[in-house]
mmCIF file of C-alpha atoms in Angstrom:
data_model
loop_
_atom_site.group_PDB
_atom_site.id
_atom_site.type_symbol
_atom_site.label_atom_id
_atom_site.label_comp_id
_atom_site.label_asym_id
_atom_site.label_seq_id
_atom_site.Cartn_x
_atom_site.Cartn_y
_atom_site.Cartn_z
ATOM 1 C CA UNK A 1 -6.527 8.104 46.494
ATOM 2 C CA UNK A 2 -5.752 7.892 42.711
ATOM 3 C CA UNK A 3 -2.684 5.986 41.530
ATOM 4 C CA UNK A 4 -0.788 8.591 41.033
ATOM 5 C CA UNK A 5 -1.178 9.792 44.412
ATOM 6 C CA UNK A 6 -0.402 6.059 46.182
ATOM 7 C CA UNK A 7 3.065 6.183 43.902
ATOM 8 C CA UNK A 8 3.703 9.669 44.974
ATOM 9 C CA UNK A 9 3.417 8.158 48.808
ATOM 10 C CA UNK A 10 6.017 5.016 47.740
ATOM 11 C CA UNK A 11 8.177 7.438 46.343
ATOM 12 C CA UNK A 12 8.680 10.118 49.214
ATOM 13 C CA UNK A 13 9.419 6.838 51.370
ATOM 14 C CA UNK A 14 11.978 4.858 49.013
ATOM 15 C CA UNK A 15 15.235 5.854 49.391
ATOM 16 C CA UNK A 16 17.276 8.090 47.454
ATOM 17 C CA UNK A 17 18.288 6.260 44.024
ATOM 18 C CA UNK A 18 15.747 4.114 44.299
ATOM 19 C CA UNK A 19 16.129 1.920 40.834
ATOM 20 C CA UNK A 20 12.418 1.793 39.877
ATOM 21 C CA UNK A 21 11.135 5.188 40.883
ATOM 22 C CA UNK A 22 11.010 6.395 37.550
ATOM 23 C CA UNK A 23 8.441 3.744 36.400
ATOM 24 C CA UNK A 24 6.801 2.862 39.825
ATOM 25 C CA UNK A 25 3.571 5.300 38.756
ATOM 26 C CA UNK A 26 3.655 4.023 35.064
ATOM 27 C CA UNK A 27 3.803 0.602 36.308
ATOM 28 C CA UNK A 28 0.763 0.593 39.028
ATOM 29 C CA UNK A 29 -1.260 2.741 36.368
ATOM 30 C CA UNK A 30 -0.377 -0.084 33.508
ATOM 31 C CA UNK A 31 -1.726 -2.899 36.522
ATOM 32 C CA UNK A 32 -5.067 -0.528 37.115
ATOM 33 C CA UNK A 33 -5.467 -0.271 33.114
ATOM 34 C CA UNK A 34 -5.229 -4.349 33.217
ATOM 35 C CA UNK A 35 -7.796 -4.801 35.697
ATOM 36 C CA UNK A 36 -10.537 -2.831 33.586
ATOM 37 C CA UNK A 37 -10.167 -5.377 30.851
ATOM 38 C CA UNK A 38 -9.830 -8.487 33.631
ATOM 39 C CA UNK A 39 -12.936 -7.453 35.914
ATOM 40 C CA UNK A 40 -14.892 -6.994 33.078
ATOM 41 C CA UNK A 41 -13.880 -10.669 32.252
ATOM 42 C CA UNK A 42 -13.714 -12.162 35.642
ATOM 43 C CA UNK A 43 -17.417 -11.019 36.231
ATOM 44 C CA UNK A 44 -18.876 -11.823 32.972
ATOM 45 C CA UNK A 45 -18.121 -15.826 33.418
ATOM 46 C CA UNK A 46 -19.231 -16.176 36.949
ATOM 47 C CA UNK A 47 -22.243 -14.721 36.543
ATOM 48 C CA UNK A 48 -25.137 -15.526 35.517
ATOM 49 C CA UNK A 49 -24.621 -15.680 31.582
ATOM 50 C CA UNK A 50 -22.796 -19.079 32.420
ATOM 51 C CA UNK A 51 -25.358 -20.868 33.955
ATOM 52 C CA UNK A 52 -27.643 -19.973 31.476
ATOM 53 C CA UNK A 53 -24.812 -21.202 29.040
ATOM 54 C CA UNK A 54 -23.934 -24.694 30.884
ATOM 55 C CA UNK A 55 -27.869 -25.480 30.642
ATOM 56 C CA UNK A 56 -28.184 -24.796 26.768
ATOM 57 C CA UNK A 57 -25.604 -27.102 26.305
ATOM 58 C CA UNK A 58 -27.222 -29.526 28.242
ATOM 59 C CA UNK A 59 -25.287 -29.541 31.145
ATOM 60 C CA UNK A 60 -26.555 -32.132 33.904
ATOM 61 C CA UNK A 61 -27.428 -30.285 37.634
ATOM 62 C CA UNK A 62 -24.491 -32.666 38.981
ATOM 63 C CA UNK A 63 -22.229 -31.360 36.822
ATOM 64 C CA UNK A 64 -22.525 -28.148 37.697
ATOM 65 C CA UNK A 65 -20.305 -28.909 40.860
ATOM 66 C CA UNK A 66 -17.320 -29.745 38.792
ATOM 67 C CA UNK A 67 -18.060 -26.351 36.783
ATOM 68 C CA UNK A 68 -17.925 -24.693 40.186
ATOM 69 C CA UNK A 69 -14.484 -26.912 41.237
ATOM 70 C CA UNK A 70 -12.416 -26.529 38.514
ATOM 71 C CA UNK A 71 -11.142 -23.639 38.927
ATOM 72 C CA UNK A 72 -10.111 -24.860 42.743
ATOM 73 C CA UNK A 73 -8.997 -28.561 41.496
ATOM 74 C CA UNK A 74 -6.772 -26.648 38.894
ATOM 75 C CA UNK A 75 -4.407 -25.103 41.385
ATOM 76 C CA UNK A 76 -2.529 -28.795 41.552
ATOM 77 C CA UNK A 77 -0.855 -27.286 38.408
ATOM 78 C CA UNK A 78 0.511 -24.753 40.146
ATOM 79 C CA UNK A 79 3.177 -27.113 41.603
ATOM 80 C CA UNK A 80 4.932 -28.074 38.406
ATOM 81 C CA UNK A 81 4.805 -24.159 36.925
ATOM 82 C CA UNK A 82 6.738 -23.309 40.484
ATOM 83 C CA UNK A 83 9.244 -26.020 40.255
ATOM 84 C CA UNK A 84 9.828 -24.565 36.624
ATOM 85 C CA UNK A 85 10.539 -21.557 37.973
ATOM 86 C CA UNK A 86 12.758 -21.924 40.354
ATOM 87 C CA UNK A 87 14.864 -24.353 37.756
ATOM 88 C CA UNK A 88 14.620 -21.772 34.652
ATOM 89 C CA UNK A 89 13.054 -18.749 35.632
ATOM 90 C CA UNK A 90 11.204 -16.476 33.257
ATOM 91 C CA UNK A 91 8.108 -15.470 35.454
ATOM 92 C CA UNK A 92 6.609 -13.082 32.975
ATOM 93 C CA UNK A 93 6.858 -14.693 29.714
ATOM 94 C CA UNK A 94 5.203 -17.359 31.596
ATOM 95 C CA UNK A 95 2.431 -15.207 33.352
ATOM 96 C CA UNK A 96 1.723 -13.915 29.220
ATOM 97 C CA UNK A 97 1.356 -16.837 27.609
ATOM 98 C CA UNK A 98 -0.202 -18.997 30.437
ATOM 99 C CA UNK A 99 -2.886 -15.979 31.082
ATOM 100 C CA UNK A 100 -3.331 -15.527 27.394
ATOM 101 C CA UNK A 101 -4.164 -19.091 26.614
ATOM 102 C CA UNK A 102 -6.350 -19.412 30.000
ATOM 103 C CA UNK A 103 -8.879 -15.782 28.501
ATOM 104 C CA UNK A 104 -8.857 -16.839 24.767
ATOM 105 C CA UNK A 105 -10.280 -20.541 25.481
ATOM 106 C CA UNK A 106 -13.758 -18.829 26.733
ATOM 107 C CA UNK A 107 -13.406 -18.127 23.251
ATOM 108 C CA UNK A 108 -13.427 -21.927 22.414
ATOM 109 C CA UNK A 109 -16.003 -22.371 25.003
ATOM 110 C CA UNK A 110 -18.400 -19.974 23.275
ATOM 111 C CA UNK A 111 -18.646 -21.416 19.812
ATOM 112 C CA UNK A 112 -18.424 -25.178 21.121
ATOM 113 C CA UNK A 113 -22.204 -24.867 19.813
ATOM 114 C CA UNK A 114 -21.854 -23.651 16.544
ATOM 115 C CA UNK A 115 -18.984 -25.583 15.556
ATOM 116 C CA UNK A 116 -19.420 -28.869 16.871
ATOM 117 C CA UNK A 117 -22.179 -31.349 16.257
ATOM 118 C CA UNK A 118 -25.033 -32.130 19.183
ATOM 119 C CA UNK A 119 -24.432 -35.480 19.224
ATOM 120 C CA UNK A 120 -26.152 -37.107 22.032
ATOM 121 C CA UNK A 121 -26.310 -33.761 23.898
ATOM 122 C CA UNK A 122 -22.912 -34.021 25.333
ATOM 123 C CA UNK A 123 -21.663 -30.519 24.456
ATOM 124 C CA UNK A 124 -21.050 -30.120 28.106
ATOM 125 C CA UNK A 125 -18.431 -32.592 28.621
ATOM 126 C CA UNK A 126 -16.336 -30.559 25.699
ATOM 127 C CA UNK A 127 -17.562 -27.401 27.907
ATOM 128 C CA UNK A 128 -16.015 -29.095 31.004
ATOM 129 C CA UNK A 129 -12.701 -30.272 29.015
ATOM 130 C CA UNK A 130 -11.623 -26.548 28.100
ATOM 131 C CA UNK A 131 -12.781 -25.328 31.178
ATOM 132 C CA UNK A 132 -10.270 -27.983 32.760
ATOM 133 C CA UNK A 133 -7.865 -26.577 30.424
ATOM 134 C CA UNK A 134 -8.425 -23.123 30.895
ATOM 135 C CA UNK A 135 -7.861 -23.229 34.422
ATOM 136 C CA UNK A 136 -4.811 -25.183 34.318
ATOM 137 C CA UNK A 137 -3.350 -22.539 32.691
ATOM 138 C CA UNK A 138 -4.614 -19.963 34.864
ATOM 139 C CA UNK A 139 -3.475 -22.063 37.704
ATOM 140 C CA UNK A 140 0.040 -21.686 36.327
ATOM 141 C CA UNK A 141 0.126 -17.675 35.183
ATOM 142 C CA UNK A 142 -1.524 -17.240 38.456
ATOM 143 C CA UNK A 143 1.876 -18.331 40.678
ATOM 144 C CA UNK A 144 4.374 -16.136 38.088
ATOM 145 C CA UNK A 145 1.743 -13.221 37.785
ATOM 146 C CA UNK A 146 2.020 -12.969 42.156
ATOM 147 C CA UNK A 147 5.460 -13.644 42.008
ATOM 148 C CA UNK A 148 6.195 -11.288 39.596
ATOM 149 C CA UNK A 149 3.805 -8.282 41.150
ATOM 150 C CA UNK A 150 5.559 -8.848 44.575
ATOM 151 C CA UNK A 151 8.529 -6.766 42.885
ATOM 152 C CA UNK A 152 6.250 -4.636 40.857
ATOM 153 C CA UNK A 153 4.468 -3.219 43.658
ATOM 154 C CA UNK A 154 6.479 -1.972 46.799
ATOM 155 C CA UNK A 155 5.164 -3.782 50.198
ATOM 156 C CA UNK A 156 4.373 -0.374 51.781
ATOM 157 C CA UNK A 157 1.600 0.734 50.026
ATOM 158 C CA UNK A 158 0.228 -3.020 48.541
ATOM 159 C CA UNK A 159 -3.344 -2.551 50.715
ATOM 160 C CA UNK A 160 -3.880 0.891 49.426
ATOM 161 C CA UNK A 161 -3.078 0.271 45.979
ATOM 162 C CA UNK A 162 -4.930 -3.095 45.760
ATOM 163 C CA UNK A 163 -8.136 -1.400 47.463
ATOM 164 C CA UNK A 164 -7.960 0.796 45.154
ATOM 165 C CA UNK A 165 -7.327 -1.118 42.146
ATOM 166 C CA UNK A 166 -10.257 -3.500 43.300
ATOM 167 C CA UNK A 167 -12.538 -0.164 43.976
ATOM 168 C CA UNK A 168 -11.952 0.617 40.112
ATOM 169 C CA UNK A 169 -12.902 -3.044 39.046
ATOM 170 C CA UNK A 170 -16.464 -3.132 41.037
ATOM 171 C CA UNK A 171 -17.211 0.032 39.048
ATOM 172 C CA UNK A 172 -16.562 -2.064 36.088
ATOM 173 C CA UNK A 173 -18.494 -4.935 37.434
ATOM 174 C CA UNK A 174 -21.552 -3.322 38.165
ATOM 175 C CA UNK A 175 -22.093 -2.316 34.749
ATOM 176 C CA UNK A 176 -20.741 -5.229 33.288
ATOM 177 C CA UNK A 177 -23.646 -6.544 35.605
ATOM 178 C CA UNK A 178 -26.783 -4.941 34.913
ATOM 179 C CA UNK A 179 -26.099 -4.671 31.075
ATOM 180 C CA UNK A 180 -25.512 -8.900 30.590
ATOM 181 C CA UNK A 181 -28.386 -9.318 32.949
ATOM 182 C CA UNK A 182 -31.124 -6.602 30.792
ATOM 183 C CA UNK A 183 -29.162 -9.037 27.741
ATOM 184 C CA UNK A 184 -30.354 -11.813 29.168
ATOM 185 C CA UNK A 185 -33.613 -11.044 30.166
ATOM 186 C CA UNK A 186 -34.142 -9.624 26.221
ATOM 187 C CA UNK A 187 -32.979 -13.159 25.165
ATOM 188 C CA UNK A 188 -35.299 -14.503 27.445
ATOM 189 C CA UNK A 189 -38.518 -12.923 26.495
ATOM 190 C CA UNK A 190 -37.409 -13.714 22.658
ATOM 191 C CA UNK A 191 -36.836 -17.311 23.367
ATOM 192 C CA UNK A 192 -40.498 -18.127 22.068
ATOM 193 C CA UNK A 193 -40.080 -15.960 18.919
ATOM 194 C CA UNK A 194 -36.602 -16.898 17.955
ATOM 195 C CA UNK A 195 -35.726 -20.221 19.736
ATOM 196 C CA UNK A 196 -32.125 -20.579 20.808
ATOM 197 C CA UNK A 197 -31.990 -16.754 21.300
ATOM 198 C CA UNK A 198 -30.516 -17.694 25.227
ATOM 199 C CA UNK A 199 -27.982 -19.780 23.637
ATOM 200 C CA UNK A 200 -26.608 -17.211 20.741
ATOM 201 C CA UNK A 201 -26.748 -14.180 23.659
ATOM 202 C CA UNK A 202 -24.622 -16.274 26.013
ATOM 203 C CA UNK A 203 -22.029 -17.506 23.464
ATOM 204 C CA UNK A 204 -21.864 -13.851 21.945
ATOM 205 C CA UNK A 205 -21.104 -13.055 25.962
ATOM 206 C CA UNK A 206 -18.300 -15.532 26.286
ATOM 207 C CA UNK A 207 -16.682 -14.909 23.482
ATOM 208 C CA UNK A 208 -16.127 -11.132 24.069
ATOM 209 C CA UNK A 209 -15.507 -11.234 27.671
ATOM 210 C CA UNK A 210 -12.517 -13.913 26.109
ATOM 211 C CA UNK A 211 -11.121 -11.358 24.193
ATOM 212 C CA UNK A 212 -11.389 -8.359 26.807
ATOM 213 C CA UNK A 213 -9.962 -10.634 28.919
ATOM 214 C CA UNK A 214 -6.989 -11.443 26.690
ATOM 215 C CA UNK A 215 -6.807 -7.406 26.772
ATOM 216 C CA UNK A 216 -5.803 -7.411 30.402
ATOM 217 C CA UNK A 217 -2.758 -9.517 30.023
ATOM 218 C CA UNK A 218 -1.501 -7.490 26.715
ATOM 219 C CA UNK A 219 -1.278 -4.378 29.052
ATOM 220 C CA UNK A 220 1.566 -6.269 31.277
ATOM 221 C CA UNK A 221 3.257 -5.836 27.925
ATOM 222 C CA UNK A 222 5.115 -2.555 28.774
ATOM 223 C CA UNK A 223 6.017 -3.774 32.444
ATOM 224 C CA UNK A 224 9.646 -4.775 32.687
ATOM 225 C CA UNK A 225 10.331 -7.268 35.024
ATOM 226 C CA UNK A 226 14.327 -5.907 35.919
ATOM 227 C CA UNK A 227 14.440 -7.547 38.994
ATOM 228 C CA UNK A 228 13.994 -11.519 38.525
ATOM 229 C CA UNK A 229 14.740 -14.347 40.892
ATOM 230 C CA UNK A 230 18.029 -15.910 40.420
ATOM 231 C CA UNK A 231 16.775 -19.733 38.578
ATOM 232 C CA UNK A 232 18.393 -22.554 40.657
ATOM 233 C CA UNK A 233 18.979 -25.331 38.359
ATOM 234 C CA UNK A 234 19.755 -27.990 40.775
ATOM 235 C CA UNK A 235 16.703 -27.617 42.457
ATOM 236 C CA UNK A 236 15.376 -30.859 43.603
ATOM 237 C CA UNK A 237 11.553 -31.737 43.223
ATOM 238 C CA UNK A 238 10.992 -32.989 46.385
ATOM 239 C CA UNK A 239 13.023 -31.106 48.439
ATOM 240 C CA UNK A 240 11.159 -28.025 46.746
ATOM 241 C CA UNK A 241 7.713 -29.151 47.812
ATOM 242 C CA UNK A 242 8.072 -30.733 50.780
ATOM 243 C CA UNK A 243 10.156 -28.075 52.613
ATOM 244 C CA UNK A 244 7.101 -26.058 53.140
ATOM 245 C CA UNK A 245 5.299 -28.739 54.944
ATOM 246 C CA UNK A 246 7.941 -28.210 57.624
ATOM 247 C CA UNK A 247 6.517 -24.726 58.487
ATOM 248 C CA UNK A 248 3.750 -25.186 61.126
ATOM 249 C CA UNK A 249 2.291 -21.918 59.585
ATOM 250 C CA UNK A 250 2.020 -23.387 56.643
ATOM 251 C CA UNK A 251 0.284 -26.523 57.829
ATOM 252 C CA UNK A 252 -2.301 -24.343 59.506
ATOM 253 C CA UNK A 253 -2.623 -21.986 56.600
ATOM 254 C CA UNK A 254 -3.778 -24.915 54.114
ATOM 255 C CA UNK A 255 -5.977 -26.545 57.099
ATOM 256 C CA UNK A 256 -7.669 -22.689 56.879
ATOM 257 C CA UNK A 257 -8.082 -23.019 53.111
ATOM 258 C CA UNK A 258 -8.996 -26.655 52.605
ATOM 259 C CA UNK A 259 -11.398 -26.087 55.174
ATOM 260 C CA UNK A 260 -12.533 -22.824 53.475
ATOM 261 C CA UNK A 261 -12.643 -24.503 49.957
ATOM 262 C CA UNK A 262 -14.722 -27.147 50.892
ATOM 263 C CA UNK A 263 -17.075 -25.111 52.831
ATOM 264 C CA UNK A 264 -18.166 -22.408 49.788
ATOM 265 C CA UNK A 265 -16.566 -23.151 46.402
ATOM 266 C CA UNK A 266 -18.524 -25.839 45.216
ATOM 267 C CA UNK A 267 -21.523 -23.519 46.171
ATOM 268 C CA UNK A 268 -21.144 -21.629 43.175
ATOM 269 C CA UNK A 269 -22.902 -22.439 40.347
ATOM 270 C CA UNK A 270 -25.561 -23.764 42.935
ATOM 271 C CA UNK A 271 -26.466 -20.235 43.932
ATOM 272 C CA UNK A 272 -27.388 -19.365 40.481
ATOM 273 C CA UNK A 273 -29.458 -22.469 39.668
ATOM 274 C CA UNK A 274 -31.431 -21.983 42.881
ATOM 275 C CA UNK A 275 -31.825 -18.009 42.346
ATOM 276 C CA UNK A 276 -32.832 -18.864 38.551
ATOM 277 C CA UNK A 277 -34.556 -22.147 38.719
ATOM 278 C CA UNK A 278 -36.007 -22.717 42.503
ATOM 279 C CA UNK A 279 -36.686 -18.703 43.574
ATOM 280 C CA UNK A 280 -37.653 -17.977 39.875
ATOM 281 C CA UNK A 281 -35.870 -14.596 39.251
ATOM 282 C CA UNK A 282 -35.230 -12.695 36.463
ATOM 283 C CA UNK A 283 -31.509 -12.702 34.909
ATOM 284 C CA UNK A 284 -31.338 -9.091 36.105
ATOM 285 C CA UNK A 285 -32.542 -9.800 39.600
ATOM 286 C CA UNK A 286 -29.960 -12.639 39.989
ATOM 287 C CA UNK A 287 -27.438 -10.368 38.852
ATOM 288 C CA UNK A 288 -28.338 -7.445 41.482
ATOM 289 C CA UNK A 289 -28.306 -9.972 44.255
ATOM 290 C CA UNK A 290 -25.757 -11.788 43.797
ATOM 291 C CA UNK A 291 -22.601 -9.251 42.048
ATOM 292 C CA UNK A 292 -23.705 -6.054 42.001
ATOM 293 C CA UNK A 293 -25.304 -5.020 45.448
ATOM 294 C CA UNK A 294 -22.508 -7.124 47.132
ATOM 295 C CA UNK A 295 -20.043 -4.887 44.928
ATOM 296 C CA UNK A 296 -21.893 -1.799 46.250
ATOM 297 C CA UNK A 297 -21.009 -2.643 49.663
ATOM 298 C CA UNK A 298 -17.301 -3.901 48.384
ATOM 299 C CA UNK A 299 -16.580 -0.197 47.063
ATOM 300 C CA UNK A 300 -16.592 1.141 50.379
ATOM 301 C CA UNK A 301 -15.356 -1.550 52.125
ATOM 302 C CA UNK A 302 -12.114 -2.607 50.152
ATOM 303 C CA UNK A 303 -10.526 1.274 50.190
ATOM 304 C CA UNK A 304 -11.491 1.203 53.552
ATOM 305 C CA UNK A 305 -9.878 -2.506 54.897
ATOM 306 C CA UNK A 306 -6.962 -1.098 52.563
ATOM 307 C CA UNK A 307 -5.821 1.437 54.854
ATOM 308 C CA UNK A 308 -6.351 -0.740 57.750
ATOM 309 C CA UNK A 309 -4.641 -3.291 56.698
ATOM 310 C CA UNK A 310 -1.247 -1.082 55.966
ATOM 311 C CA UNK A 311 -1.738 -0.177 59.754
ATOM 312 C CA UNK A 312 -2.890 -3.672 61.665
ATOM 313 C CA UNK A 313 -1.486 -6.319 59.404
ATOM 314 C CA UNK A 314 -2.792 -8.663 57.331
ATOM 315 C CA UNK A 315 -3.860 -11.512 60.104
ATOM 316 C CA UNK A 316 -6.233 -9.172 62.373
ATOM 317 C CA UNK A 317 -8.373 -8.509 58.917
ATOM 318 C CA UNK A 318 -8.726 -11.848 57.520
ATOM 319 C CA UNK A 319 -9.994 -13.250 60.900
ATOM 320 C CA UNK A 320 -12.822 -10.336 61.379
ATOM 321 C CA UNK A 321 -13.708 -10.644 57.882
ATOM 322 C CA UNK A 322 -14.079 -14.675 57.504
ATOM 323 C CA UNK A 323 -16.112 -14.700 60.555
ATOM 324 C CA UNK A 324 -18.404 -11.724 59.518
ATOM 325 C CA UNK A 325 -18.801 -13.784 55.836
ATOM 326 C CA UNK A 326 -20.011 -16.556 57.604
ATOM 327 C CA UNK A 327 -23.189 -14.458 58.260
ATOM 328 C CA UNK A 328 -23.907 -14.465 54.700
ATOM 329 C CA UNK A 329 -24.933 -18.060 54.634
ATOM 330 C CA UNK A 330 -27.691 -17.217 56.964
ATOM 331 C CA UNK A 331 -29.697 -14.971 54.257
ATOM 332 C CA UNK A 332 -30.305 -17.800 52.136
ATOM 333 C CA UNK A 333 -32.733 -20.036 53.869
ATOM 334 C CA UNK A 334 -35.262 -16.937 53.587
ATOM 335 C CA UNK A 335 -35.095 -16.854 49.815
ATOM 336 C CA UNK A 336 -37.646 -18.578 47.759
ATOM 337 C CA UNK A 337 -40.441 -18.025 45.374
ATOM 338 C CA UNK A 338 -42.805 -16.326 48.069
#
């Protein structure tokens, strides 16, 4: 179902005088537009180009975990960003500038070897530093971006359109894939010829998935936000966060995610070290195994879970799902160099 189509549905079931029929389609296609610029981003750094990255700048293997937790450990600034919100409001300028400055420090990140003296070999801790920095700010255009979008896109059709819109950003990710990881493996093979060739590949990398990135929050632009939260300036700090903790749903849902977290985020980066380093395969063979075939079987799945999830609920899918990923763990003790 194109976007078109999906708005077409929304529309035939708003009613009459709906205010934002006339931009609902231009809206969702705007979002779709956005995504092409932010998977191409979004699978870019957590692939394998990054890894190869962290270990040209001398990255130690224990500090690969807090690569792999930052980007977890940075939703603490989330807290602050909401409180600011509900005081002053102003959830898109913040989503823009946030999300801008979170994409153009990969820029930063990239040229922290050609700009700034090896001394001692510790370009890694300046790696970690905007890294820490880059998710904070993600952290915070993160909460206005999904408060924001839960106006922009009706509640009726949000599984379709989001299986969809997730459908067109595996497409992107699958080339994105198998062209960094042929990069890579040309880098590789040069390496002996024209040492530091790894190192130049991976910054050149960064640095434009920065700027494409960048790209996908300039396309939210266009996208009025006519419908904002009334700001509450007496809103007290504490009362703000701790009311939640009074909803037993709550206090399950973070059990689930802490829980979650702990079992496969700091993972990450360990995958690709072992699949690189330990099972000794090819950039490109890392990259099929780990993004792209996985994103093969995402196409048809997310479309699919989509529609169910307009019909079941949310609940039903995210308990058959989490289970079934729990499977995937089992693959890995087969892998190796034989």
């Amino acid at each position: 179902m194109a976007v078109s189509d999906i708005a077409k549905v929304d529309v035939a079931a708003e009613p009459a005088g709906a205010p934002r029929q006339p931009r609902l389609r231009h809206d969702l296609r705007l979002v779709t537009v956005a995504w092409l610029f932010g998977a191409t981003w979004a699978f870019t750094i957590n692939g394998a180009v990054m890894t190869r990255f962290a270990q040209a700048l001398h990255t130690p293997d224990w500090a690969f975990g807090l690569i792999a937790l930052l980007p977890v450990a940075a939703a603490v600034f989330q807290l602050p960003v909401s409180w600011y919100l509900e005081r002053r409001g102003g959830r898109k300028p913040i989503f823009y500038w946030l999300s801008t400055l979170h994409r153009l420090l990969w820029v930063a990140v990239a040229a922290i070897p050609w700009i700034v003296p090896d001394i001692g070999s510790r370009w890694w801790l300046l790696l970690l530093a905007l890294l820490t920095l880059s998710w904070a700010a993600n952290a915070g255009g993160t909460v206005a971006w999904m408060n924001w979008m839960t106006d922009v896109i009706p509640r009726r059709l949000r599984g379709r359109y989001f299986g969809f819109r997730n459908l067109v950003g595996q497409l992107v990710g699958i080339v994105a894939t198998v062209g960094i990881g042929w990069l890579l493996d040309v880098a590789t093979r040069s390496q002996g010829q024209a040492p530091g060739a790894v190192l130049t590949v991976c910054s050149l990398i960064l640095a434009a998935a920065g700027l494409i990135g960048a790209c996908d929050i300039q396309c939210y632009v266009p996208i009025r936000d006519d419908f904002p939260p009334r700001p509450m300036p007496a809103t007290d700090l504490w009362r703000l966060f701790s009311t939640p903790w009074k909803d037993a749903n709550f206090r399950r849902f973070l059990g689930f995610q802490f829980v979650f977290n702990v079992a496969m985020v700091f993972v990450g980066q360990y995958v690709w070290l072992y699949a690189l380093d330990v099972a000794r395969l090819s950039n490109m063979q890392a990259q099929m195994l780990i993004i792209a075939v996985p994103l093969m079987v995402q196409m048809v799945a997310y479309p699919f879970w989509g529609r169910i999830m307009d019909r079941v609920g949310r609940k039903p899918i995210l308990v058959i799902c989490s289970t079934v990923m729990v499977l995937g763990a089992v693959g890995w003790i087969f892998l190796g160099q034989d």
